[in-house]
PDB file of C-alpha atoms and ligand atoms in Angstrom:
ATOM      1  CA  MET O   1      -0.050   0.027  -0.305  1.00 43.00           C
ATOM      2  CA  ALA O   2       2.742   2.689  -1.163  1.00 45.00           C
ATOM      3  CA  MET O   3       0.907   6.105  -0.692  1.00 49.00           C
ATOM      4  CA  ALA O   4       1.370   8.823  -2.967  1.00 49.00           C
ATOM      5  CA  ASP O   5       4.685  10.874  -1.902  1.00 48.00           C
ATOM      6  CA  THR O   6       3.559  14.755  -1.463  1.00 53.00           C
ATOM      7  CA  ASN O   7       7.171  16.040  -0.667  1.00 63.00           C
ATOM      8  CA  PRO O   8       9.268  16.769  -4.031  1.00 57.00           C
ATOM      9  CA  ALA O   9      12.561  15.733  -1.686  1.00 62.00           C
ATOM     10  CA  GLN O  10      11.109  12.212  -1.366  1.00 69.00           C
ATOM     11  CA  SER O  11      10.836  11.640  -5.022  1.00 63.00           C
ATOM     12  CA  GLN O  12      14.191   9.386  -5.349  1.00 70.00           C
ATOM     13  CA  MET O  13      13.498   7.581  -2.264  1.00 79.00           C
ATOM     14  CA  LYS O  14      11.896   4.275  -3.686  1.00 82.00           C
ATOM     15  CA  VAL O  15       9.006   1.972  -2.038  1.00 87.00           C
ATOM     16  CA  SER O  16       9.503  -1.276  -3.431  1.00 86.00           C
ATOM     17  CA  ASP O  17       6.812  -3.858  -3.865  1.00 87.00           C
ATOM     18  CA  GLU O  18       8.370  -6.605  -1.653  1.00 93.00           C
ATOM     19  CA  VAL O  19       7.260  -6.643   1.893  1.00 96.00           C
ATOM     20  CA  ALA O  20       9.769  -6.190   4.777  1.00 97.00           C
ATOM     21  CA  ILE O  21       7.516  -6.587   7.660  1.00 97.00           C
ATOM     22  CA  THR O  22       4.146  -8.225   8.110  1.00 97.00           C
ATOM     23  CA  ILE O  23       2.393  -8.084  11.819  1.00 98.00           C
ATOM     24  CA  THR O  24      -1.234  -9.319  11.440  1.00 97.00           C
ATOM     25  CA  GLY O  25      -3.598  -9.581  14.570  1.00 98.00           C
ATOM     26  CA  MET O  26      -1.017  -8.764  17.138  1.00 98.00           C
ATOM     27  CA  ASN O  27      -1.792  -8.425  20.610  1.00 98.00           C
ATOM     28  CA  LYS O  28       0.582  -7.996  23.662  1.00 98.00           C
ATOM     29  CA  TRP O  29       0.282  -8.218  27.543  1.00 98.00           C
ATOM     30  CA  TYR O  30       2.526  -6.976  29.956  1.00 97.00           C
ATOM     31  CA  GLY O  31       0.922  -9.401  32.986  1.00 96.00           C
ATOM     32  CA  GLN O  32      -3.058  -8.285  32.950  1.00 96.00           C
ATOM     33  CA  PHE O  33      -2.298  -5.308  31.229  1.00 98.00           C
ATOM     34  CA  HIS O  34      -3.443  -5.074  27.554  1.00 98.00           C
ATOM     35  CA  VAL O  35      -0.527  -3.095  25.920  1.00 98.00           C
ATOM     36  CA  LEU O  36      -0.866  -4.131  21.960  1.00 98.00           C
ATOM     37  CA  ARG O  37      -4.205  -3.982  20.678  1.00 98.00           C
ATOM     38  CA  ASP O  38      -5.267  -5.887  17.312  1.00 98.00           C
ATOM     39  CA  ILE O  39      -2.135  -4.508  15.518  1.00 98.00           C
ATOM     40  CA  ASP O  40      -1.940  -4.910  11.593  1.00 98.00           C
ATOM     41  CA  LEU O  41       0.675  -3.292   9.699  1.00 98.00           C
ATOM     42  CA  THR O  42       2.418  -4.211   6.681  1.00 98.00           C
ATOM     43  CA  VAL O  43       6.063  -2.531   5.945  1.00 98.00           C
ATOM     44  CA  GLN O  44       7.042  -2.187   2.099  1.00 97.00           C
ATOM     45  CA  ARG O  45      10.926  -2.250   1.416  1.00 96.00           C
ATOM     46  CA  GLY O  46      12.153   1.388   1.481  1.00 96.00           C
ATOM     47  CA  GLU O  47       9.419   2.797   3.520  1.00 97.00           C
ATOM     48  CA  ARG O  48      10.110   5.334   6.025  1.00 98.00           C
ATOM     49  CA  ILE O  49       7.301   5.150   8.802  1.00 98.00           C
ATOM     50  CA  VAL O  50       7.244   7.524  11.362  1.00 98.00           C
ATOM     51  CA  ILE O  51       5.303   6.638  14.502  1.00 98.00           C
ATOM     52  CA  CYS O  52       3.851   9.222  16.974  1.00 98.00           C
ATOM     53  CA  GLY O  53       1.553   9.089  19.819  1.00 97.00           C
ATOM     54  CA  PRO O  54       1.229   9.924  23.490  1.00 97.00           C
ATOM     55  CA  SER O  55       3.651   8.695  25.682  1.00 96.00           C
ATOM     56  CA  GLY O  56       2.613   5.247  27.347  1.00 97.00           C
ATOM     57  CA  SER O  57       0.777   4.312  23.943  1.00 98.00           C
ATOM     58  CA  GLY O  58       2.677   1.681  23.082  1.00 98.00           C
ATOM     59  CA  LYS O  59       5.322   2.768  20.733  1.00 98.00           C
ATOM     60  CA  SER O  60       8.161   1.588  22.206  1.00 98.00           C
ATOM     61  CA  THR O  61       6.665  -1.969  22.975  1.00 98.00           C
ATOM     62  CA  LEU O  62       5.592  -2.311  19.401  1.00 98.00           C
ATOM     63  CA  ILE O  63       9.013  -1.482  18.026  1.00 97.00           C
ATOM     64  CA  ARG O  64      10.626  -3.655  20.643  1.00 96.00           C
ATOM     65  CA  CYS O  65       8.238  -6.387  19.504  1.00 96.00           C
ATOM     66  CA  ILE O  66       9.671  -6.444  15.897  1.00 95.00           C
ATOM     67  CA  ASN O  67      13.343  -7.711  17.036  1.00 90.00           C
ATOM     68  CA  ALA O  68      11.736  -9.679  19.540  1.00 91.00           C
ATOM     69  CA  LEU O  69      13.097  -7.878  22.446  1.00 93.00           C
ATOM     70  CA  GLU O  70       9.847  -7.974  23.651  1.00 94.00           C
ATOM     71  CA  GLU O  71       7.350 -11.059  23.212  1.00 93.00           C
ATOM     72  CA  HIS O  72       3.721 -11.016  21.936  1.00 95.00           C
ATOM     73  CA  GLN O  73       1.225 -13.423  22.897  1.00 95.00           C
ATOM     74  CA  GLN O  74      -1.106 -13.494  20.041  1.00 96.00           C
ATOM     75  CA  GLY O  75      -1.088 -12.642  16.281  1.00 96.00           C
ATOM     76  CA  SER O  76       2.269 -12.760  13.887  1.00 96.00           C
ATOM     77  CA  ILE O  77       5.262 -10.829  12.897  1.00 96.00           C
ATOM     78  CA  VAL O  78       7.067 -11.990  10.019  1.00 96.00           C
ATOM     79  CA  VAL O  79      10.233 -10.107   9.293  1.00 96.00           C
ATOM     80  CA  ASP O  80      11.898 -10.484   6.003  1.00 93.00           C
ATOM     81  CA  GLY O  81       9.616 -13.591   5.248  1.00 93.00           C
ATOM     82  CA  VAL O  82      10.960 -15.169   8.654  1.00 93.00           C
ATOM     83  CA  PRO O  83       8.307 -15.478  11.271  1.00 94.00           C
ATOM     84  CA  LEU O  84       8.833 -14.471  14.893  1.00 92.00           C
ATOM     85  CA  SER O  85       8.659 -17.316  16.835  1.00 85.00           C
ATOM     86  CA  SER O  86      10.379 -18.673  19.896  1.00 79.00           C
ATOM     87  CA  ASP O  87      12.770 -20.316  17.665  1.00 83.00           C
ATOM     88  CA  LEU O  88      15.944 -18.905  18.615  1.00 84.00           C
ATOM     89  CA  LYS O  89      17.514 -19.548  15.193  1.00 87.00           C
ATOM     90  CA  ASN O  90      14.322 -17.164  13.853  1.00 88.00           C
ATOM     91  CA  ILE O  91      15.295 -14.485  16.429  1.00 90.00           C
ATOM     92  CA  ASP O  92      18.815 -14.604  15.559  1.00 87.00           C
ATOM     93  CA  LYS O  93      18.064 -14.265  11.856  1.00 89.00           C
ATOM     94  CA  ILE O  94      15.567 -11.631  12.927  1.00 91.00           C
ATOM     95  CA  ARG O  95      17.843  -9.739  14.864  1.00 88.00           C
ATOM     96  CA  SER O  96      20.765 -10.091  12.244  1.00 88.00           C
ATOM     97  CA  GLU O  97      18.231  -7.993   9.404  1.00 91.00           C
ATOM     98  CA  VAL O  98      16.873  -5.761  12.154  1.00 96.00           C
ATOM     99  CA  GLY O  99      19.068  -2.682  13.458  1.00 96.00           C
ATOM    100  CA  MET O 100      17.903  -0.758  16.519  1.00 95.00           C
ATOM    101  CA  CYS O 101      18.801   2.822  17.885  1.00 96.00           C
ATOM    102  CA  PHE O 102      17.658   3.843  21.311  1.00 93.00           C
ATOM    103  CA  GLN O 103      16.809   7.266  23.039  1.00 92.00           C
ATOM    104  CA  HIS O 104      20.084   6.174  25.379  1.00 91.00           C
ATOM    105  CA  PHE O 105      22.595   5.194  23.049  1.00 88.00           C
ATOM    106  CA  ASN O 106      23.984   2.305  25.203  1.00 91.00           C
ATOM    107  CA  LEU O 107      27.628   2.470  23.633  1.00 96.00           C
ATOM    108  CA  PHE O 108      29.769   0.379  25.874  1.00 97.00           C
ATOM    109  CA  PRO O 109      31.495   3.300  28.101  1.00 97.00           C
ATOM    110  CA  HIS O 110      35.063   1.252  28.371  1.00 98.00           C
ATOM    111  CA  LEU O 111      35.551   0.550  24.675  1.00 98.00           C
ATOM    112  CA  THR O 112      36.670   3.059  22.020  1.00 98.00           C
ATOM    113  CA  ILE O 113      33.992   4.207  19.259  1.00 98.00           C
ATOM    114  CA  LEU O 114      35.877   2.021  16.983  1.00 98.00           C
ATOM    115  CA  GLU O 115      35.866  -1.245  19.132  1.00 98.00           C
ATOM    116  CA  ASN O 116      32.199  -0.276  19.792  1.00 98.00           C
ATOM    117  CA  CYS O 117      31.688  -0.738  16.137  1.00 98.00           C
ATOM    118  CA  THR O 118      33.333  -3.736  15.816  1.00 98.00           C
ATOM    119  CA  LEU O 119      32.499  -5.739  18.800  1.00 96.00           C
ATOM    120  CA  ALA O 120      29.202  -7.225  17.423  1.00 94.00           C
ATOM    121  CA  PRO O 121      30.934  -7.800  13.982  1.00 95.00           C
ATOM    122  CA  ILE O 122      33.615  -9.596  15.384  1.00 96.00           C
ATOM    123  CA  TRP O 123      31.999 -11.730  17.965  1.00 93.00           C
ATOM    124  CA  VAL O 124      28.567 -12.239  16.632  1.00 90.00           C
ATOM    125  CA  ARG O 125      29.352 -12.510  13.008  1.00 90.00           C
ATOM    126  CA  LYS O 126      32.874 -13.780  13.257  1.00 93.00           C
ATOM    127  CA  THR O 127      34.232 -11.144  10.469  1.00 96.00           C
ATOM    128  CA  PRO O 128      38.012 -10.678  10.803  1.00 98.00           C
ATOM    129  CA  LYS O 129      39.385  -8.011  12.908  1.00 98.00           C
ATOM    130  CA  LYS O 130      40.528  -5.949  10.099  1.00 98.00           C
ATOM    131  CA  GLU O 131      37.529  -6.145   7.872  1.00 98.00           C
ATOM    132  CA  ALA O 132      35.425  -5.344  10.698  1.00 98.00           C
ATOM    133  CA  GLU O 133      37.611  -2.075  11.285  1.00 98.00           C
ATOM    134  CA  GLU O 134      37.632  -1.357   7.608  1.00 98.00           C
ATOM    135  CA  THR O 135      33.713  -1.253   7.765  1.00 98.00           C
ATOM    136  CA  ALA O 136      33.405   0.260  11.031  1.00 98.00           C
ATOM    137  CA  MET O 137      35.608   3.170   9.592  1.00 98.00           C
ATOM    138  CA  TYR O 138      33.449   3.191   6.408  1.00 97.00           C
ATOM    139  CA  PHE O 139      30.198   3.571   8.413  1.00 97.00           C
ATOM    140  CA  LEU O 140      31.999   6.465  10.736  1.00 97.00           C
ATOM    141  CA  GLU O 141      32.632   8.251   7.704  1.00 96.00           C
ATOM    142  CA  LYS O 142      29.220   7.759   6.892  1.00 94.00           C
ATOM    143  CA  VAL O 143      28.154   9.802  10.136  1.00 95.00           C
ATOM    144  CA  LYS O 144      30.721  12.173   9.681  1.00 94.00           C
ATOM    145  CA  ILE O 145      33.015  11.127  12.621  1.00 95.00           C
ATOM    146  CA  PRO O 146      36.111   9.159  11.410  1.00 96.00           C
ATOM    147  CA  ASP O 147      38.379  11.539  13.473  1.00 97.00           C
ATOM    148  CA  GLN O 148      36.845  10.434  16.990  1.00 97.00           C
ATOM    149  CA  ALA O 149      37.154   6.620  16.448  1.00 98.00           C
ATOM    150  CA  ASN O 150      39.711   6.327  19.101  1.00 98.00           C
ATOM    151  CA  LYS O 151      37.942   8.068  21.569  1.00 98.00           C
ATOM    152  CA  TYR O 152      35.866   6.877  24.209  1.00 98.00           C
ATOM    153  CA  PRO O 153      31.954   7.581  24.498  1.00 97.00           C
ATOM    154  CA  GLY O 154      32.620   9.724  27.296  1.00 97.00           C
ATOM    155  CA  GLN O 155      34.890  12.331  25.489  1.00 97.00           C
ATOM    156  CA  LEU O 156      31.989  12.830  22.555  1.00 97.00           C
ATOM    157  CA  SER O 157      28.961  14.867  22.782  1.00 96.00           C
ATOM    158  CA  GLY O 158      25.259  13.663  22.886  1.00 95.00           C
ATOM    159  CA  GLY O 159      24.938  13.952  19.069  1.00 96.00           C
ATOM    160  CA  GLN O 160      28.321  12.466  18.651  1.00 96.00           C
ATOM    161  CA  GLN O 161      27.360   9.286  20.608  1.00 96.00           C
ATOM    162  CA  GLN O 162      24.059   8.821  18.834  1.00 95.00           C
ATOM    163  CA  ARG O 163      25.661   9.075  15.388  1.00 96.00           C
ATOM    164  CA  VAL O 164      28.320   6.309  16.421  1.00 97.00           C
ATOM    165  CA  ALA O 165      25.173   4.294  18.197  1.00 97.00           C
ATOM    166  CA  ILE O 166      24.009   4.419  14.217  1.00 97.00           C
ATOM    167  CA  ALA O 167      26.904   3.461  12.961  1.00 97.00           C
ATOM    168  CA  ARG O 168      27.507   0.619  15.164  1.00 97.00           C
ATOM    169  CA  SER O 169      23.961  -0.409  14.454  1.00 96.00           C
ATOM    170  CA  LEU O 170      25.168  -0.409  10.284  1.00 97.00           C
ATOM    171  CA  CYS O 171      28.178  -1.917  10.954  1.00 97.00           C
ATOM    172  CA  MET O 172      25.679  -5.512  10.906  1.00 95.00           C
ATOM    173  CA  LYS O 173      24.565  -4.471   7.585  1.00 95.00           C
ATOM    174  CA  PRO O 174      20.991  -4.355   8.779  1.00 96.00           C
ATOM    175  CA  ARG O 175      18.086  -4.310   5.970  1.00 96.00           C
ATOM    176  CA  ILE O 176      15.917  -2.594   8.549  1.00 97.00           C
ATOM    177  CA  MET O 177      16.467   0.223  10.924  1.00 98.00           C
ATOM    178  CA  LEU O 178      14.296   0.623  14.170  1.00 98.00           C
ATOM    179  CA  PHE O 179      14.884   4.238  15.735  1.00 98.00           C
ATOM    180  CA  ASP O 180      13.405   4.703  19.254  1.00 97.00           C
ATOM    181  CA  GLU O 181      12.929   8.424  19.662  1.00 97.00           C
ATOM    182  CA  PRO O 182      16.506   8.992  18.862  1.00 96.00           C
ATOM    183  CA  THR O 183      17.103  12.768  19.310  1.00 96.00           C
ATOM    184  CA  SER O 184      14.586  13.078  22.585  1.00 94.00           C
ATOM    185  CA  ALA O 185      17.684  12.891  25.011  1.00 93.00           C
ATOM    186  CA  LEU O 186      19.703  15.099  22.879  1.00 94.00           C
ATOM    187  CA  ASP O 187      20.313  19.090  23.274  1.00 92.00           C
ATOM    188  CA  PRO O 188      18.578  20.905  20.466  1.00 90.00           C
ATOM    189  CA  GLU O 189      21.559  21.912  18.923  1.00 90.00           C
ATOM    190  CA  MET O 190      22.476  18.381  18.305  1.00 93.00           C
ATOM    191  CA  ILE O 191      19.179  17.000  16.799  1.00 95.00           C
ATOM    192  CA  LYS O 192      19.885  18.313  13.399  1.00 95.00           C
ATOM    193  CA  GLU O 193      23.016  16.573  13.052  1.00 94.00           C
ATOM    194  CA  VAL O 194      21.470  12.838  14.076  1.00 96.00           C
ATOM    195  CA  LEU O 195      18.003  13.558  12.016  1.00 96.00           C
ATOM    196  CA  ASP O 196      20.389  14.623   8.632  1.00 95.00           C
ATOM    197  CA  THR O 197      22.110  11.133   9.316  1.00 95.00           C
ATOM    198  CA  MET O 198      18.784   9.356   9.444  1.00 97.00           C
ATOM    199  CA  ILE O 199      17.694  11.752   6.256  1.00 96.00           C
ATOM    200  CA  GLN O 200      20.763  10.070   4.737  1.00 95.00           C
ATOM    201  CA  LEU O 201      19.820   6.659   5.593  1.00 96.00           C
ATOM    202  CA  ALA O 202      16.617   7.349   4.139  1.00 96.00           C
ATOM    203  CA  GLU O 203      17.898   8.695   0.959  1.00 95.00           C
ATOM    204  CA  GLU O 204      19.789   5.426   0.423  1.00 94.00           C
ATOM    205  CA  GLY O 205      16.984   3.429   0.608  1.00 95.00           C
ATOM    206  CA  MET O 206      16.735   2.126   4.107  1.00 97.00           C
ATOM    207  CA  THR O 207      13.800   0.503   5.357  1.00 97.00           C
ATOM    208  CA  MET O 208      12.945   2.669   8.739  1.00 98.00           C
ATOM    209  CA  LEU O 209      10.652   2.510  11.401  1.00 98.00           C
ATOM    210  CA  CYS O 210      11.100   5.662  13.387  1.00 98.00           C
ATOM    211  CA  VAL O 211       9.139   6.387  16.907  1.00 98.00           C
ATOM    212  CA  THR O 212       9.838  10.363  16.914  1.00 97.00           C
ATOM    213  CA  HIS O 213       8.045  13.372  17.705  1.00 93.00           C
ATOM    214  CA  GLU O 214      10.208  15.413  15.301  1.00 95.00           C
ATOM    215  CA  MET O 215       7.317  16.505  12.997  1.00 94.00           C
ATOM    216  CA  GLY O 216       9.563  18.460  10.212  1.00 95.00           C
ATOM    217  CA  PHE O 217      11.493  14.909   9.909  1.00 96.00           C
ATOM    218  CA  ALA O 218       8.331  13.395   9.489  1.00 96.00           C
ATOM    219  CA  ARG O 219       7.126  15.473   6.823  1.00 95.00           C
ATOM    220  CA  GLN O 220      10.585  15.662   4.910  1.00 94.00           C
ATOM    221  CA  VAL O 221      11.487  12.036   5.093  1.00 96.00           C
ATOM    222  CA  ALA O 222       8.018   9.801   6.188  1.00 97.00           C
ATOM    223  CA  ASN O 223       6.047   8.401   3.173  1.00 96.00           C
ATOM    224  CA  ARG O 224       3.731   7.095   6.204  1.00 97.00           C
ATOM    225  CA  VAL O 225       2.596   8.523   9.384  1.00 98.00           C
ATOM    226  CA  ILE O 226       1.261   6.460  12.284  1.00 98.00           C
ATOM    227  CA  PHE O 227      -0.567   7.275  15.219  1.00 98.00           C
ATOM    228  CA  MET O 228      -0.898   4.969  18.124  1.00 98.00           C
ATOM    229  CA  ASP O 229      -3.140   5.445  21.175  1.00 98.00           C
ATOM    230  CA  ALA O 230      -4.091   3.213  23.940  1.00 98.00           C
ATOM    231  CA  GLY O 231      -2.083   0.208  22.375  1.00 98.00           C
ATOM    232  CA  GLN O 232      -3.624   0.846  18.962  1.00 98.00           C
ATOM    233  CA  ILE O 233      -2.941   2.126  15.463  1.00 98.00           C
ATOM    234  CA  VAL O 234      -5.649   4.717  15.422  1.00 98.00           C
ATOM    235  CA  GLU O 235      -4.567   6.480  12.353  1.00 98.00           C
ATOM    236  CA  GLN O 236      -2.456   6.504   9.583  1.00 98.00           C
ATOM    237  CA  ASN O 237      -1.834   8.358   5.941  1.00 97.00           C
ATOM    238  CA  ALA O 238       0.953  10.020   4.018  1.00 97.00           C
ATOM    239  CA  PRO O 239       2.310  13.192   6.122  1.00 96.00           C
ATOM    240  CA  GLU O 240       0.559  15.801   4.130  1.00 96.00           C
ATOM    241  CA  PRO O 241      -2.822  14.817   5.056  1.00 97.00           C
ATOM    242  CA  PHE O 242      -1.774  13.485   8.200  1.00 97.00           C
ATOM    243  CA  PHE O 243      -0.988  16.750   9.426  1.00 96.00           C
ATOM    244  CA  THR O 244      -3.123  18.797   7.610  1.00 95.00           C
ATOM    245  CA  ASN O 245      -6.340  16.821   7.792  1.00 96.00           C
ATOM    246  CA  PRO O 246      -6.280  14.232  10.484  1.00 97.00           C
ATOM    247  CA  GLN O 247      -9.503  12.422  10.890  1.00 97.00           C
ATOM    248  CA  ASN O 248      -9.909  10.711  14.677  1.00 97.00           C
ATOM    249  CA  ASP O 249     -10.424  12.933  17.388  1.00 97.00           C
ATOM    250  CA  ARG O 250      -7.361  11.660  19.351  1.00 97.00           C
ATOM    251  CA  THR O 251      -5.105  12.257  16.458  1.00 97.00           C
ATOM    252  CA  LYS O 252      -6.338  16.017  16.522  1.00 97.00           C
ATOM    253  CA  LEU O 253      -5.980  16.004  20.195  1.00 96.00           C
ATOM    254  CA  PHE O 254      -2.517  15.210  19.977  1.00 96.00           C
ATOM    255  CA  LEU O 255      -1.407  17.149  16.833  1.00 95.00           C
ATOM    256  CA  SER O 256      -2.833  20.366  18.739  1.00 94.00           C
ATOM    257  CA  GLN O 257      -0.396  19.736  21.709  1.00 92.00           C
ATOM    258  CA  ILE O 258       2.537  19.221  19.574  1.00 88.00           C
ATOM    259  CA  LEU O 259       2.557  20.997  16.534  1.00 78.00           C
TER     260      LEU O 259
HETATM  261  P1  ADP U 301       5.434   4.576  24.803  1.00 50.05           P
HETATM  262  O1  ADP U 301       6.727   4.283  23.930  1.00 50.05           O
HETATM  263  O2  ADP U 301       4.432   4.686  23.680  1.00 50.05           O
HETATM  264  O3  ADP U 301       5.628   5.750  25.709  1.00 50.05           O
HETATM  265  P2  ADP U 301       5.459   2.052  26.124  1.00 50.05           P
HETATM  266  O4  ADP U 301       5.515   1.106  24.417  1.00 50.05           O
HETATM  267  O5  ADP U 301       6.915   2.253  26.585  1.00 50.05           O
HETATM  268  O6  ADP U 301       4.786   3.413  25.319  1.00 50.05           O
HETATM  269  O7  ADP U 301       4.719   1.728  27.173  1.00 50.05           O
HETATM  270  C1  ADP U 301       3.249   1.137  26.910  1.00 50.05           C
HETATM  271  C2  ADP U 301       2.679   0.956  28.324  1.00 50.05           C
HETATM  272  O8  ADP U 301       3.061  -0.144  28.897  1.00 50.05           O
HETATM  273  C3  ADP U 301       2.801   1.997  29.076  1.00 50.05           C
HETATM  274  O9  ADP U 301       1.607   2.314  30.249  1.00 50.05           O
HETATM  275  C4  ADP U 301       3.736   1.691  29.989  1.00 50.05           C
HETATM  276  O10 ADP U 301       3.731   2.075  31.496  1.00 50.05           O
HETATM  277  C5  ADP U 301       3.948  -0.082  29.984  1.00 50.05           C
HETATM  278  N1  ADP U 301       5.015  -0.716  30.263  1.00 50.05           N
HETATM  279  C6  ADP U 301       5.924  -0.817  29.095  1.00 50.05           C
HETATM  280  N2  ADP U 301       7.149  -1.477  29.442  1.00 50.05           N
HETATM  281  C7  ADP U 301       6.403  -2.512  30.523  1.00 50.05           C
HETATM  282  C8  ADP U 301       6.794  -3.352  31.244  1.00 50.05           C
HETATM  283  N3  ADP U 301       7.949  -3.754  31.126  1.00 50.05           N
HETATM  284  N4  ADP U 301       6.342  -4.115  32.403  1.00 50.05           N
HETATM  285  C9  ADP U 301       5.174  -3.585  32.229  1.00 50.05           C
HETATM  286  N5  ADP U 301       4.426  -2.490  31.825  1.00 50.05           N
HETATM  287  C10 ADP U 301       5.320  -2.028  30.801  1.00 50.05           C
HETATM  288 MG1   MG U 302       8.630   4.969  24.306  1.00 50.05          MG
END
């Protein structure tokens, strides 16, 4: 279900016919608490989806279910043709396809930037060290901080650390990137540099699901905006109609509070 691009800047960002993620009838509970309700979502390869909604609406839980950081109890999630089941082999396969970037960068403080980027490729993927380092430098250049490679996370600004976190994910060569409020812990002057990195990824064709309240980013990059409330997908649309003509009262209320 590719929607018409309304932003000319998006014209080179292609959405393919190939399906990247299919979520069908998915429900999740935390104990007695029904946190995700009847989630149906199909993501095509190359889509850039922004997920927004009030705090506590289930955005992080949804994102975390997609790479099995959280278990769901009902329905199915299929990522790149692999059904997410309790089979550990499938979970490993899905995690190797899906990169994730969190609000708090979760870099290893006692490792250098380069070591942060080579750790998983060397130990999980068994990539030879030299090759892992070359790949890491390639992606550190992409996020425009190759000169910081031998420093420790504590020596970098928040924006730089988040760009390292993105580079570190990219070193595992994911086909899908999940972002959970990647800029909300950053000082305002650092938000742009992280968003610019994400825009660049989008332009290179990465399939992206981004939980963010950066609505400028949503307008510029997203081909689809999803609004969640109380564990449900309440409304979704291309950015232009989503922002200018929201249909649901809860969406209207939310937008009136943040825009
Ligand atoms: P959002 O990211 O939209 O703010 P979350 O997915 O983090 O929402 O949380 C959705 C709801 O689930 C909230 O009410 C939250 O308190 C609750 N919740 C989140 N994580 C857990 C957990 N591990 N155990 C129990 N409840 C949780
Ligand atoms: Mg959250």
